[in-house]
Short mmCIF file of N, CA and C and ligand atoms in Angstrom, two decimals:
data_model
loop_
_atom_site.label_atom_id
_atom_site.label_comp_id
_atom_site.label_asym_id
_atom_site.label_seq_id
_atom_site.Cartn_x
_atom_site.Cartn_y
_atom_site.Cartn_z
N MET K 14 -13.86 -28.40 -16.96
CA MET K 14 -13.52 -28.03 -15.83
C MET K 14 -13.55 -28.81 -14.50
N GLU K 15 -14.39 -30.66 -14.78
CA GLU K 15 -14.49 -30.83 -13.43
C GLU K 15 -12.88 -31.35 -13.01
N ASP K 16 -11.53 -31.30 -13.98
CA ASP K 16 -10.34 -31.57 -13.15
C ASP K 16 -10.11 -30.45 -12.43
N ARG K 17 -10.58 -29.47 -12.80
CA ARG K 17 -10.43 -29.01 -10.84
C ARG K 17 -11.02 -29.13 -9.84
N TYR K 18 -12.54 -29.36 -9.80
CA TYR K 18 -12.49 -29.51 -8.93
C TYR K 18 -12.88 -30.55 -8.09
N ARG K 19 -12.61 -31.46 -6.70
CA ARG K 19 -12.78 -32.57 -6.31
C ARG K 19 -14.12 -32.45 -5.61
N SER K 20 -15.00 -34.29 -5.26
CA SER K 20 -15.52 -34.29 -4.33
C SER K 20 -15.13 -35.19 -3.38
N GLU K 21 -15.08 -34.95 -2.23
CA GLU K 21 -14.74 -36.07 -1.15
C GLU K 21 -16.09 -35.35 0.32
N PRO K 22 -15.18 -36.52 0.88
CA PRO K 22 -16.56 -37.14 2.07
C PRO K 22 -16.07 -35.84 3.22
N LEU K 23 -16.94 -35.40 3.73
CA LEU K 23 -17.32 -33.71 4.86
C LEU K 23 -15.69 -34.45 5.75
N ASN K 24 -14.55 -33.60 6.03
CA ASN K 24 -14.19 -34.07 7.47
C ASN K 24 -13.85 -32.53 8.21
N ARG K 25 -13.07 -32.96 9.70
CA ARG K 25 -13.02 -31.45 10.23
C ARG K 25 -12.59 -30.64 10.17
N HIS K 26 -11.13 -30.67 9.20
CA HIS K 26 -11.08 -29.59 8.75
C HIS K 26 -11.70 -28.71 7.55
N HIS K 27 -12.45 -29.31 6.97
CA HIS K 27 -13.17 -28.24 6.75
C HIS K 27 -13.84 -27.35 6.75
N ASP K 28 -13.64 -26.02 6.04
CA ASP K 28 -14.69 -24.81 6.74
C ASP K 28 -15.40 -24.93 6.04
N ARG K 29 -16.40 -25.28 7.72
CA ARG K 29 -18.18 -24.54 7.23
C ARG K 29 -18.37 -23.83 7.68
N ALA K 30 -17.53 -23.23 8.67
CA ALA K 30 -18.23 -21.86 9.07
C ALA K 30 -18.55 -20.70 8.52
N SER K 31 -18.08 -20.88 6.73
CA SER K 31 -18.55 -19.59 5.95
C SER K 31 -19.64 -19.79 5.21
N PHE K 32 -19.98 -20.95 4.46
CA PHE K 32 -20.48 -21.35 3.79
C PHE K 32 -21.53 -20.64 3.86
N SER K 33 -22.53 -20.28 2.97
CA SER K 33 -23.78 -19.12 3.16
C SER K 33 -24.01 -19.73 0.96
N CYS K 34 -25.11 -20.69 1.54
CA CYS K 34 -25.97 -20.66 -0.20
C CYS K 34 -27.85 -19.28 0.11
N GLY K 35 -27.36 -19.47 0.98
CA GLY K 35 -28.46 -18.18 0.91
C GLY K 35 -29.98 -18.94 1.34
N VAL K 36 -29.75 -20.10 1.62
CA VAL K 36 -31.05 -20.51 2.26
C VAL K 36 -30.52 -20.98 3.87
N GLU K 37 -31.39 -20.23 4.75
CA GLU K 37 -30.97 -20.67 5.83
C GLU K 37 -31.10 -21.56 6.72
N VAL K 38 -31.73 -22.30 6.47
CA VAL K 38 -31.79 -23.60 6.84
C VAL K 38 -30.80 -24.64 6.21
N LEU K 39 -30.60 -24.46 5.31
CA LEU K 39 -29.39 -25.04 4.34
C LEU K 39 -28.39 -24.74 4.95
N ASP K 40 -28.25 -23.59 5.07
CA ASP K 40 -26.45 -22.98 5.35
C ASP K 40 -26.77 -23.95 7.50
N ARG K 41 -27.60 -23.47 7.86
CA ARG K 41 -27.46 -23.70 9.14
C ARG K 41 -27.63 -25.45 9.66
N TYR K 42 -27.26 -26.00 8.84
CA TYR K 42 -28.01 -27.71 8.65
C TYR K 42 -26.15 -27.77 7.97
N PHE K 43 -25.49 -27.19 8.21
CA PHE K 43 -24.57 -27.65 7.47
C PHE K 43 -23.65 -27.42 8.25
N GLN K 44 -23.85 -25.78 9.03
CA GLN K 44 -22.44 -25.08 9.61
C GLN K 44 -22.47 -25.65 10.84
N HIS K 45 -23.85 -26.92 10.94
CA HIS K 45 -24.29 -26.92 12.99
C HIS K 45 -24.72 -28.49 13.17
N GLN K 46 -25.27 -29.25 11.74
CA GLN K 46 -25.74 -30.59 12.19
C GLN K 46 -24.85 -31.57 11.73
N ALA K 47 -23.70 -30.82 9.97
CA ALA K 47 -23.79 -32.37 9.84
C ALA K 47 -22.72 -33.15 9.80
N GLY K 48 -22.38 -32.49 11.16
CA GLY K 48 -21.17 -33.86 11.28
C GLY K 48 -21.61 -34.71 11.89
N GLN K 49 -22.58 -34.00 12.13
CA GLN K 49 -23.32 -35.45 13.88
C GLN K 49 -23.77 -36.26 13.26
N ASP K 50 -24.88 -35.25 11.62
CA ASP K 50 -25.30 -36.07 11.42
C ASP K 50 -24.49 -37.52 10.26
N GLN K 51 -23.61 -37.30 10.54
CA GLN K 51 -22.56 -38.16 10.08
C GLN K 51 -21.73 -39.08 10.63
N ARG K 52 -21.51 -38.55 11.79
CA ARG K 52 -20.88 -39.77 12.77
C ARG K 52 -22.21 -40.61 13.28
N ARG K 53 -23.75 -39.88 13.37
CA ARG K 53 -24.57 -40.78 13.80
C ARG K 53 -25.01 -41.56 12.79
N GLY K 54 -24.01 -41.45 11.08
CA GLY K 54 -24.48 -42.46 10.24
C GLY K 54 -26.51 -42.00 9.82
N LEU K 55 -26.59 -41.27 9.99
CA LEU K 55 -28.10 -39.77 9.56
C LEU K 55 -27.76 -39.87 7.76
N ALA K 56 -26.40 -39.38 7.59
CA ALA K 56 -26.25 -39.37 6.56
C ALA K 56 -25.06 -39.15 5.81
N ALA K 57 -24.53 -39.18 4.55
CA ALA K 57 -22.89 -39.18 4.65
C ALA K 57 -22.86 -38.05 3.55
N LEU K 58 -22.43 -36.75 3.78
CA LEU K 58 -21.84 -35.81 2.97
C LEU K 58 -20.58 -35.45 2.25
N TYR K 59 -21.03 -35.06 1.49
CA TYR K 59 -19.50 -34.68 0.49
C TYR K 59 -19.78 -33.25 -0.47
N VAL K 60 -18.34 -33.12 -0.39
CA VAL K 60 -17.96 -31.84 -0.83
C VAL K 60 -17.58 -31.71 -1.90
N LEU K 61 -18.02 -30.48 -2.26
CA LEU K 61 -16.75 -30.04 -3.37
C LEU K 61 -16.29 -29.09 -3.35
N ILE K 62 -14.68 -29.41 -3.77
CA ILE K 62 -13.75 -28.32 -3.66
C ILE K 62 -12.81 -28.24 -4.75
N ASP K 63 -12.70 -26.86 -5.19
CA ASP K 63 -12.23 -25.92 -5.38
C ASP K 63 -10.92 -26.06 -5.29
N ALA K 64 -10.32 -27.06 -6.63
CA ALA K 64 -8.74 -27.70 -6.29
C ALA K 64 -7.49 -26.54 -6.08
N THR K 65 -7.58 -25.25 -7.55
CA THR K 65 -7.41 -24.39 -7.24
C THR K 65 -6.74 -23.63 -6.56
N THR K 66 -7.99 -23.27 -4.69
CA THR K 66 -7.75 -22.80 -4.54
C THR K 66 -8.35 -22.77 -2.51
N GLY K 67 -8.55 -24.81 -2.90
CA GLY K 67 -9.08 -25.10 -1.53
C GLY K 67 -10.32 -24.62 -0.87
N ALA K 68 -11.72 -24.13 -1.76
CA ALA K 68 -12.21 -23.45 -1.19
C ALA K 68 -13.41 -24.38 -1.02
N LEU K 69 -13.83 -24.32 0.04
CA LEU K 69 -15.48 -25.35 -0.27
C LEU K 69 -16.62 -25.28 -0.95
N VAL K 70 -17.02 -25.25 -2.34
CA VAL K 70 -17.69 -24.38 -2.43
C VAL K 70 -19.57 -25.17 -3.20
N GLY K 71 -19.12 -26.61 -2.82
CA GLY K 71 -21.06 -26.96 -2.13
C GLY K 71 -20.26 -27.67 -1.39
N TYR K 72 -22.08 -28.31 -1.28
CA TYR K 72 -21.97 -29.49 -0.45
C TYR K 72 -23.50 -30.78 -1.24
N HIS K 73 -23.27 -31.59 -0.73
CA HIS K 73 -24.80 -32.68 -1.21
C HIS K 73 -24.93 -33.31 0.05
N THR K 74 -25.91 -33.95 0.35
CA THR K 74 -26.27 -35.74 1.43
C THR K 74 -26.15 -36.10 0.65
N LEU K 75 -26.86 -37.68 1.28
CA LEU K 75 -26.66 -38.99 0.62
C LEU K 75 -27.18 -40.04 1.68
N SER K 76 -28.37 -40.56 1.60
CA SER K 76 -28.67 -41.71 2.79
C SER K 76 -29.84 -42.56 1.68
N THR K 77 -30.26 -43.37 2.35
CA THR K 77 -31.18 -44.17 2.05
C THR K 77 -32.11 -44.21 2.20
N PHE K 78 -33.10 -44.42 1.97
CA PHE K 78 -34.16 -44.13 1.47
C PHE K 78 -35.34 -44.97 0.93
N SER K 79 -36.56 -45.40 1.59
CA SER K 79 -37.98 -45.96 0.76
C SER K 79 -38.71 -45.10 0.58
N VAL K 80 -39.93 -45.41 -1.19
CA VAL K 80 -40.74 -45.50 -1.13
C VAL K 80 -42.03 -45.89 -0.87
N PHE K 81 -43.33 -45.97 -1.19
CA PHE K 81 -44.62 -46.91 -1.65
C PHE K 81 -44.73 -47.21 -2.74
N PRO K 82 -44.65 -47.74 -3.25
CA PRO K 82 -45.02 -47.92 -5.45
C PRO K 82 -46.09 -47.36 -5.29
N LYS K 83 -46.92 -46.60 -4.46
CA LYS K 83 -48.59 -45.88 -5.35
C LYS K 83 -48.05 -44.32 -4.74
N SER K 84 -46.61 -43.99 -5.22
CA SER K 84 -46.09 -42.37 -5.11
C SER K 84 -45.25 -42.80 -5.95
N LEU K 85 -45.28 -43.40 -7.15
CA LEU K 85 -44.17 -43.53 -8.75
C LEU K 85 -45.80 -43.92 -9.72
N PRO K 86 -44.94 -43.19 -10.37
CA PRO K 86 -45.78 -43.51 -11.64
C PRO K 86 -45.87 -44.88 -12.51
N ALA K 87 -47.08 -45.74 -12.79
CA ALA K 87 -47.72 -47.18 -12.76
C ALA K 87 -46.19 -47.81 -14.22
N GLU K 88 -45.97 -46.70 -15.25
CA GLU K 88 -45.76 -47.70 -16.01
C GLU K 88 -43.79 -47.91 -15.39
N LEU K 89 -43.84 -47.56 -13.72
CA LEU K 89 -42.17 -47.78 -13.47
C LEU K 89 -42.39 -49.07 -12.26
N THR K 90 -43.73 -49.03 -12.08
CA THR K 90 -43.85 -50.28 -10.27
C THR K 90 -44.89 -51.54 -11.42
N ALA K 91 -45.63 -50.72 -12.49
CA ALA K 91 -45.97 -52.33 -13.11
C ALA K 91 -45.67 -53.76 -12.96
N ARG K 92 -44.33 -54.08 -13.22
CA ARG K 92 -43.71 -54.99 -13.41
C ARG K 92 -43.11 -55.96 -12.12
N LEU K 93 -43.05 -54.72 -11.88
CA LEU K 93 -42.38 -55.12 -9.99
C LEU K 93 -42.84 -56.46 -8.66
N PRO K 94 -42.20 -56.79 -8.56
CA PRO K 94 -43.21 -57.37 -7.54
C PRO K 94 -44.59 -57.12 -6.32
N ARG K 95 -45.67 -56.42 -5.74
CA ARG K 95 -45.96 -56.02 -5.13
C ARG K 95 -45.40 -56.61 -3.76
N TYR K 96 -43.77 -55.02 -3.28
CA TYR K 96 -43.29 -54.85 -2.12
C TYR K 96 -44.00 -53.74 -1.54
N GLU K 97 -43.94 -53.97 -0.55
CA GLU K 97 -45.01 -52.76 0.24
C GLU K 97 -44.28 -51.25 0.31
N THR K 98 -42.54 -51.66 0.30
CA THR K 98 -41.75 -50.48 -0.20
C THR K 98 -40.87 -50.17 -0.82
N LEU K 99 -40.50 -49.85 -1.54
CA LEU K 99 -38.80 -49.48 -2.44
C LEU K 99 -37.82 -49.61 -2.45
N PRO K 100 -37.03 -49.50 -2.68
CA PRO K 100 -35.56 -48.68 -2.70
C PRO K 100 -35.19 -48.01 -2.78
N ALA K 101 -34.55 -46.75 -2.15
CA ALA K 101 -34.04 -45.74 -3.06
C ALA K 101 -33.20 -45.34 -2.07
N ILE K 102 -32.47 -43.46 -2.76
CA ILE K 102 -31.32 -42.99 -2.70
C ILE K 102 -31.81 -41.79 -1.99
N LEU K 103 -31.85 -41.34 -0.42
CA LEU K 103 -32.44 -39.52 -0.83
C LEU K 103 -31.05 -38.83 -1.10
N VAL K 104 -31.28 -38.02 -1.65
CA VAL K 104 -29.94 -36.69 -1.46
C VAL K 104 -30.91 -36.14 -1.08
N GLY K 105 -30.76 -35.63 0.30
CA GLY K 105 -32.07 -35.14 1.43
C GLY K 105 -31.15 -33.15 0.99
N ARG K 106 -29.69 -33.04 0.35
CA ARG K 106 -29.83 -31.50 0.82
C ARG K 106 -28.51 -31.71 0.08
N LEU K 107 -28.93 -30.57 -0.97
CA LEU K 107 -27.66 -29.70 -2.25
C LEU K 107 -27.57 -28.26 -2.21
N ALA K 108 -26.56 -27.69 -2.21
CA ALA K 108 -26.79 -26.09 -2.43
C ALA K 108 -25.08 -25.21 -2.85
N VAL K 109 -24.76 -24.97 -3.45
CA VAL K 109 -23.58 -23.76 -3.53
C VAL K 109 -23.06 -22.73 -2.85
N ASP K 110 -22.67 -22.06 -2.19
CA ASP K 110 -22.33 -21.36 -2.09
C ASP K 110 -22.51 -19.67 -2.70
N ARG K 111 -23.15 -18.81 -2.16
CA ARG K 111 -23.35 -18.04 -3.16
C ARG K 111 -22.01 -17.60 -4.38
N ARG K 112 -21.18 -17.39 -3.29
CA ARG K 112 -19.77 -17.44 -4.30
C ARG K 112 -19.62 -17.86 -5.82
N TYR K 113 -20.40 -18.92 -5.72
CA TYR K 113 -20.52 -19.68 -6.67
C TYR K 113 -20.91 -20.22 -8.02
N ARG K 114 -22.48 -19.39 -7.59
CA ARG K 114 -23.19 -19.79 -7.99
C ARG K 114 -23.36 -18.89 -10.01
N GLY K 115 -24.33 -20.32 -10.54
CA GLY K 115 -23.89 -20.05 -12.25
C GLY K 115 -23.16 -20.00 -12.37
N GLN K 116 -22.37 -20.98 -12.99
CA GLN K 116 -21.57 -21.17 -13.17
C GLN K 116 -20.74 -22.83 -13.33
N GLY K 117 -21.71 -23.24 -13.06
CA GLY K 117 -22.33 -24.62 -13.48
C GLY K 117 -21.97 -25.50 -12.04
N LEU K 118 -21.60 -25.74 -11.50
CA LEU K 118 -21.36 -26.08 -10.47
C LEU K 118 -22.37 -26.85 -9.15
N GLY K 119 -23.36 -26.04 -9.83
CA GLY K 119 -24.62 -26.96 -9.22
C GLY K 119 -24.79 -27.91 -9.43
N GLN K 120 -24.58 -28.55 -10.79
CA GLN K 120 -24.94 -29.47 -11.57
C GLN K 120 -23.74 -30.52 -11.31
N LEU K 121 -22.20 -29.93 -11.19
CA LEU K 121 -21.40 -30.95 -11.38
C LEU K 121 -21.80 -31.66 -10.04
N LEU K 122 -22.25 -30.62 -9.52
CA LEU K 122 -22.96 -31.45 -7.38
C LEU K 122 -23.11 -32.67 -7.81
N LEU K 123 -24.31 -32.43 -8.47
CA LEU K 123 -26.07 -33.49 -8.54
C LEU K 123 -25.41 -34.27 -9.50
N LEU K 124 -24.24 -33.68 -10.37
CA LEU K 124 -23.59 -35.12 -11.59
C LEU K 124 -22.83 -35.91 -10.23
N ASP K 125 -22.25 -35.38 -9.52
CA ASP K 125 -21.34 -36.04 -8.33
C ASP K 125 -22.19 -36.72 -7.35
N ALA K 126 -23.61 -36.17 -7.15
CA ALA K 126 -24.01 -37.30 -5.90
C ALA K 126 -25.17 -38.09 -6.81
N LEU K 127 -25.30 -37.97 -8.04
CA LEU K 127 -25.98 -39.16 -9.23
C LEU K 127 -24.33 -40.20 -9.80
N ALA K 128 -23.37 -39.75 -10.00
CA ALA K 128 -22.65 -41.02 -9.86
C ALA K 128 -22.57 -41.40 -8.91
N ARG K 129 -22.50 -41.27 -7.54
CA ARG K 129 -22.24 -41.93 -6.35
C ARG K 129 -23.71 -43.10 -5.61
N CYS K 130 -24.79 -41.86 -6.46
CA CYS K 130 -25.98 -43.34 -6.41
C CYS K 130 -26.23 -44.13 -6.84
N LEU K 131 -25.22 -44.08 -8.30
CA LEU K 131 -25.89 -45.86 -8.72
C LEU K 131 -24.11 -45.68 -8.43
N ALA K 132 -23.35 -45.81 -8.49
CA ALA K 132 -22.31 -46.28 -7.73
C ALA K 132 -22.71 -48.05 -6.75
N ILE K 133 -23.36 -46.45 -6.14
CA ILE K 133 -23.80 -47.10 -4.44
C ILE K 133 -24.71 -48.27 -4.75
N SER K 134 -26.08 -48.50 -5.70
CA SER K 134 -27.03 -48.85 -6.41
C SER K 134 -26.37 -50.04 -6.63
N HIS K 135 -25.12 -50.47 -6.66
CA HIS K 135 -24.47 -51.89 -8.11
C HIS K 135 -23.97 -52.46 -6.15
N ASP K 136 -24.02 -52.07 -5.46
CA ASP K 136 -24.30 -52.90 -3.76
C ASP K 136 -24.82 -53.47 -3.23
N ILE K 137 -26.34 -52.39 -3.17
CA ILE K 137 -27.24 -52.88 -2.27
C ILE K 137 -28.59 -52.39 -3.65
N GLY K 138 -28.85 -51.94 -4.21
CA GLY K 138 -29.99 -51.97 -4.49
C GLY K 138 -31.09 -51.13 -4.57
N ALA K 139 -31.04 -50.01 -5.90
CA ALA K 139 -32.02 -49.10 -5.86
C ALA K 139 -32.67 -48.90 -6.86
N LEU K 140 -34.23 -48.34 -6.53
CA LEU K 140 -34.91 -48.28 -7.76
C LEU K 140 -34.75 -46.93 -8.49
N VAL K 141 -34.78 -46.10 -6.71
CA VAL K 141 -34.84 -44.30 -7.72
C VAL K 141 -33.85 -43.68 -6.87
N VAL K 142 -33.55 -42.29 -7.15
CA VAL K 142 -33.02 -41.40 -6.62
C VAL K 142 -33.54 -40.31 -6.14
N VAL K 143 -33.66 -39.60 -5.08
CA VAL K 143 -35.13 -39.11 -4.69
C VAL K 143 -33.96 -37.84 -4.50
N VAL K 144 -35.18 -36.64 -4.72
CA VAL K 144 -34.52 -34.99 -4.05
C VAL K 144 -35.46 -34.35 -3.25
N GLU K 145 -35.28 -33.65 -1.68
CA GLU K 145 -36.05 -33.34 -1.66
C GLU K 145 -35.74 -31.62 -1.44
N ALA K 146 -36.12 -30.52 -2.89
CA ALA K 146 -36.48 -29.55 -2.62
C ALA K 146 -37.10 -28.55 -2.02
N LYS K 147 -36.14 -27.32 -1.48
CA LYS K 147 -36.92 -27.27 -0.24
C LYS K 147 -37.87 -26.33 -0.97
N ASP K 148 -37.69 -25.18 -1.48
CA ASP K 148 -38.40 -24.27 -2.67
C ASP K 148 -39.13 -24.31 -3.77
N ASP K 149 -39.79 -23.52 -4.16
CA ASP K 149 -39.65 -23.49 -5.89
C ASP K 149 -38.62 -23.50 -6.98
N ALA K 150 -37.59 -22.60 -6.29
CA ALA K 150 -36.89 -22.37 -7.13
C ALA K 150 -36.36 -24.48 -7.43
N ALA K 151 -35.61 -24.49 -5.85
CA ALA K 151 -35.02 -25.49 -6.21
C ALA K 151 -35.94 -27.11 -6.64
N ARG K 152 -37.03 -27.13 -6.95
CA ARG K 152 -37.60 -27.80 -7.67
C ARG K 152 -37.28 -27.49 -9.18
N ALA K 153 -37.18 -26.44 -9.66
CA ALA K 153 -37.25 -26.59 -11.16
C ALA K 153 -35.92 -26.38 -11.41
N PHE K 154 -34.46 -26.17 -10.12
CA PHE K 154 -32.92 -27.19 -10.42
C PHE K 154 -33.28 -27.95 -10.79
N TYR K 155 -34.18 -29.32 -10.60
CA TYR K 155 -34.01 -30.82 -10.12
C TYR K 155 -34.59 -31.05 -11.46
N GLU K 156 -36.54 -30.05 -11.68
CA GLU K 156 -36.56 -30.79 -12.93
C GLU K 156 -36.11 -29.87 -14.07
N HIS K 157 -34.66 -29.04 -14.28
CA HIS K 157 -34.73 -28.30 -15.34
C HIS K 157 -33.37 -30.56 -16.21
N HIS K 158 -33.03 -30.59 -14.36
CA HIS K 158 -31.93 -31.92 -14.30
C HIS K 158 -32.70 -33.34 -14.73
N GLY K 159 -34.28 -33.00 -15.15
CA GLY K 159 -34.64 -34.28 -15.40
C GLY K 159 -35.05 -34.53 -14.93
N PHE K 160 -35.76 -34.59 -12.73
CA PHE K 160 -35.93 -35.57 -12.59
C PHE K 160 -37.87 -34.67 -12.47
N LEU K 161 -38.12 -36.03 -12.16
CA LEU K 161 -39.66 -36.04 -12.41
C LEU K 161 -40.63 -36.39 -10.36
N PRO K 162 -41.33 -35.23 -10.51
CA PRO K 162 -42.12 -34.74 -9.22
C PRO K 162 -43.14 -36.39 -8.62
N PHE K 163 -42.59 -36.43 -7.37
CA PHE K 163 -43.36 -37.23 -6.77
C PHE K 163 -45.47 -37.01 -7.24
N ALA K 164 -46.19 -37.57 -7.37
CA ALA K 164 -47.94 -37.61 -7.71
C ALA K 164 -48.18 -36.57 -5.46
N ASP K 165 -47.58 -37.62 -4.40
CA ASP K 165 -48.81 -36.89 -3.31
C ASP K 165 -47.39 -36.40 -2.83
N HIS K 166 -46.42 -35.02 -3.31
CA HIS K 166 -45.27 -34.50 -2.61
C HIS K 166 -44.80 -33.67 -3.45
N GLU K 167 -45.08 -32.74 -3.52
CA GLU K 167 -44.97 -31.73 -4.15
C GLU K 167 -43.54 -31.29 -3.77
N HIS K 168 -42.62 -31.60 -3.32
CA HIS K 168 -41.58 -30.74 -3.68
C HIS K 168 -40.37 -32.15 -3.23
N ARG K 169 -40.96 -33.44 -3.30
CA ARG K 169 -40.42 -34.06 -3.11
C ARG K 169 -39.93 -34.96 -4.90
N LEU K 170 -38.51 -35.31 -5.74
CA LEU K 170 -38.84 -34.85 -6.89
C LEU K 170 -38.21 -36.60 -6.95
N TYR K 171 -38.04 -37.15 -8.24
CA TYR K 171 -36.79 -38.75 -8.83
C TYR K 171 -36.57 -38.55 -9.97
N MET K 172 -35.10 -40.30 -9.90
CA MET K 172 -34.96 -40.49 -11.27
C MET K 172 -34.76 -41.33 -10.65
N PRO K 173 -35.00 -42.51 -12.04
CA PRO K 173 -35.09 -43.92 -11.95
C PRO K 173 -32.91 -44.11 -12.06
N ILE K 174 -32.85 -45.56 -11.24
CA ILE K 174 -31.40 -45.42 -11.75
C ILE K 174 -31.55 -45.84 -13.17
N ALA K 175 -32.24 -46.89 -13.38
CA ALA K 175 -31.88 -46.57 -14.57
C ALA K 175 -31.11 -45.64 -15.64
N THR K 176 -32.03 -44.34 -15.90
CA THR K 176 -32.61 -42.77 -16.12
C THR K 176 -31.08 -42.72 -15.80
N ILE K 177 -30.74 -42.71 -15.25
CA ILE K 177 -28.57 -42.28 -13.91
C ILE K 177 -28.03 -43.03 -14.97
N ALA K 178 -27.84 -44.52 -14.89
CA ALA K 178 -27.55 -45.29 -15.40
C ALA K 178 -26.79 -45.39 -17.44
N LYS K 179 -28.46 -44.56 -17.42
CA LYS K 179 -27.60 -44.41 -19.38
C LYS K 179 -27.16 -42.72 -19.00
N LEU K 180 -26.40 -41.97 -18.20
CA LEU K 180 -26.41 -40.73 -18.41
C LEU K 180 -24.61 -40.85 -19.32
N GLY K 181 -23.72 -41.67 -18.39
CA GLY K 181 -23.04 -42.17 -19.13
C GLY K 181 -21.51 -41.04 -17.51
N LEU K 182 -22.28 -41.91 -16.45
CA LEU K 182 -21.47 -40.76 -15.36
C LEU K 182 -19.65 -41.63 -16.22
C1 COA V 221 -29.75 -24.19 -6.45
C2 COA V 221 -28.24 -24.13 -6.96
C3 COA V 221 -27.87 -25.47 -6.78
C4 COA V 221 -27.36 -24.45 -9.10
O1 COA V 221 -26.70 -24.07 -8.47
P1 COA V 221 -25.84 -23.01 -9.64
O2 COA V 221 -24.30 -23.57 -9.07
O3 COA V 221 -25.98 -21.66 -9.72
O4 COA V 221 -26.56 -23.76 -10.75
P2 COA V 221 -25.58 -24.48 -12.14
O5 COA V 221 -24.38 -23.52 -12.27
O6 COA V 221 -24.68 -25.19 -11.86
O7 COA V 221 -26.68 -24.50 -12.92
C5 COA V 221 -26.99 -25.18 -13.97
C6 COA V 221 -28.20 -25.61 -14.98
O8 COA V 221 -28.71 -25.61 -13.62
C7 COA V 221 -30.29 -24.45 -14.19
N1 COA V 221 -30.19 -23.76 -13.41
C8 COA V 221 -29.67 -22.68 -12.16
N2 COA V 221 -30.58 -22.61 -11.35
C9 COA V 221 -31.98 -23.30 -11.52
C10 COA V 221 -33.49 -23.06 -11.03
N3 COA V 221 -32.89 -22.14 -10.10
N4 COA V 221 -34.18 -23.03 -11.63
C11 COA V 221 -34.08 -24.36 -13.29
N5 COA V 221 -32.65 -23.84 -13.79
C12 COA V 221 -31.50 -24.13 -12.40
C13 COA V 221 -29.07 -23.27 -14.96
O9 COA V 221 -29.81 -22.11 -15.96
C14 COA V 221 -27.68 -24.13 -15.93
O10 COA V 221 -29.05 -24.63 -17.23
P3 COA V 221 -27.74 -24.88 -18.40
O11 COA V 221 -27.01 -25.99 -17.87
O12 COA V 221 -29.46 -25.41 -19.07
O13 COA V 221 -26.90 -23.40 -18.44
C15 COA V 221 -28.36 -23.61 -6.21
O14 COA V 221 -28.78 -22.69 -6.42
C16 COA V 221 -28.52 -23.24 -4.34
O15 COA V 221 -27.20 -24.18 -3.31
N6 COA V 221 -29.40 -23.13 -4.16
C17 COA V 221 -29.59 -22.89 -2.32
C18 COA V 221 -30.04 -23.90 -2.28
C19 COA V 221 -30.80 -24.78 -2.56
O16 COA V 221 -31.90 -24.58 -3.04
N7 COA V 221 -30.96 -26.35 -3.23
C20 COA V 221 -31.25 -26.62 -3.37
C21 COA V 221 -32.09 -28.12 -3.02
S1 COA V 221 -32.47 -28.26 -1.62
#
């Protein structure tokens, strides 16, 4: 299946207008703000394309991020120096078009985001990947894939880069 789909940076030739994941803020963001965020350096946008049809199946965003050590469990931070904040990568938004749901493409998109985070972490250093879940269903999706909740943030979850490194991506 992986051969059929490719991910690439968003560009102006991608058809964003017809994208619909059913969560209005994510649709509106992708249609009206994503390009601007990318140009301004606020987020890198990646899209998943069905190579056989050219259809845009989903998107995710990556940005640098930082977390307070006290937000993470002691076993992850106990042996670290007492830095004020710790480096992270944020998957701020991730969505699959409704027409392509339930075919493993959300997972493919997430694995693409994680593989990119792992590669980036070799260049800039990052302890964890953080995801923002827009609602309970999104939170359940990330928990299903092994993300752990922050103690002090209901809809924010994380996965250590060390865990991602073991996934063999
Ligand atoms: C969440 C979303 C990305 C899932 O995409 P999808 O293509 O339907 O999911 P997949 O088919 O890849 O599912 C992969 C696995 O995750 C599970 N899964 C999917 N959605 C889930 C959910 N809401 N809760 C728990 N598990 C979920 C599937 O059962 C499947 O499990 P399996 O591998 O054990 O069989 C998609 O529903 C979506 O875009 N939702 C709206 C936007 C959104 O909530 N984005 C997330 C955070 S901003």
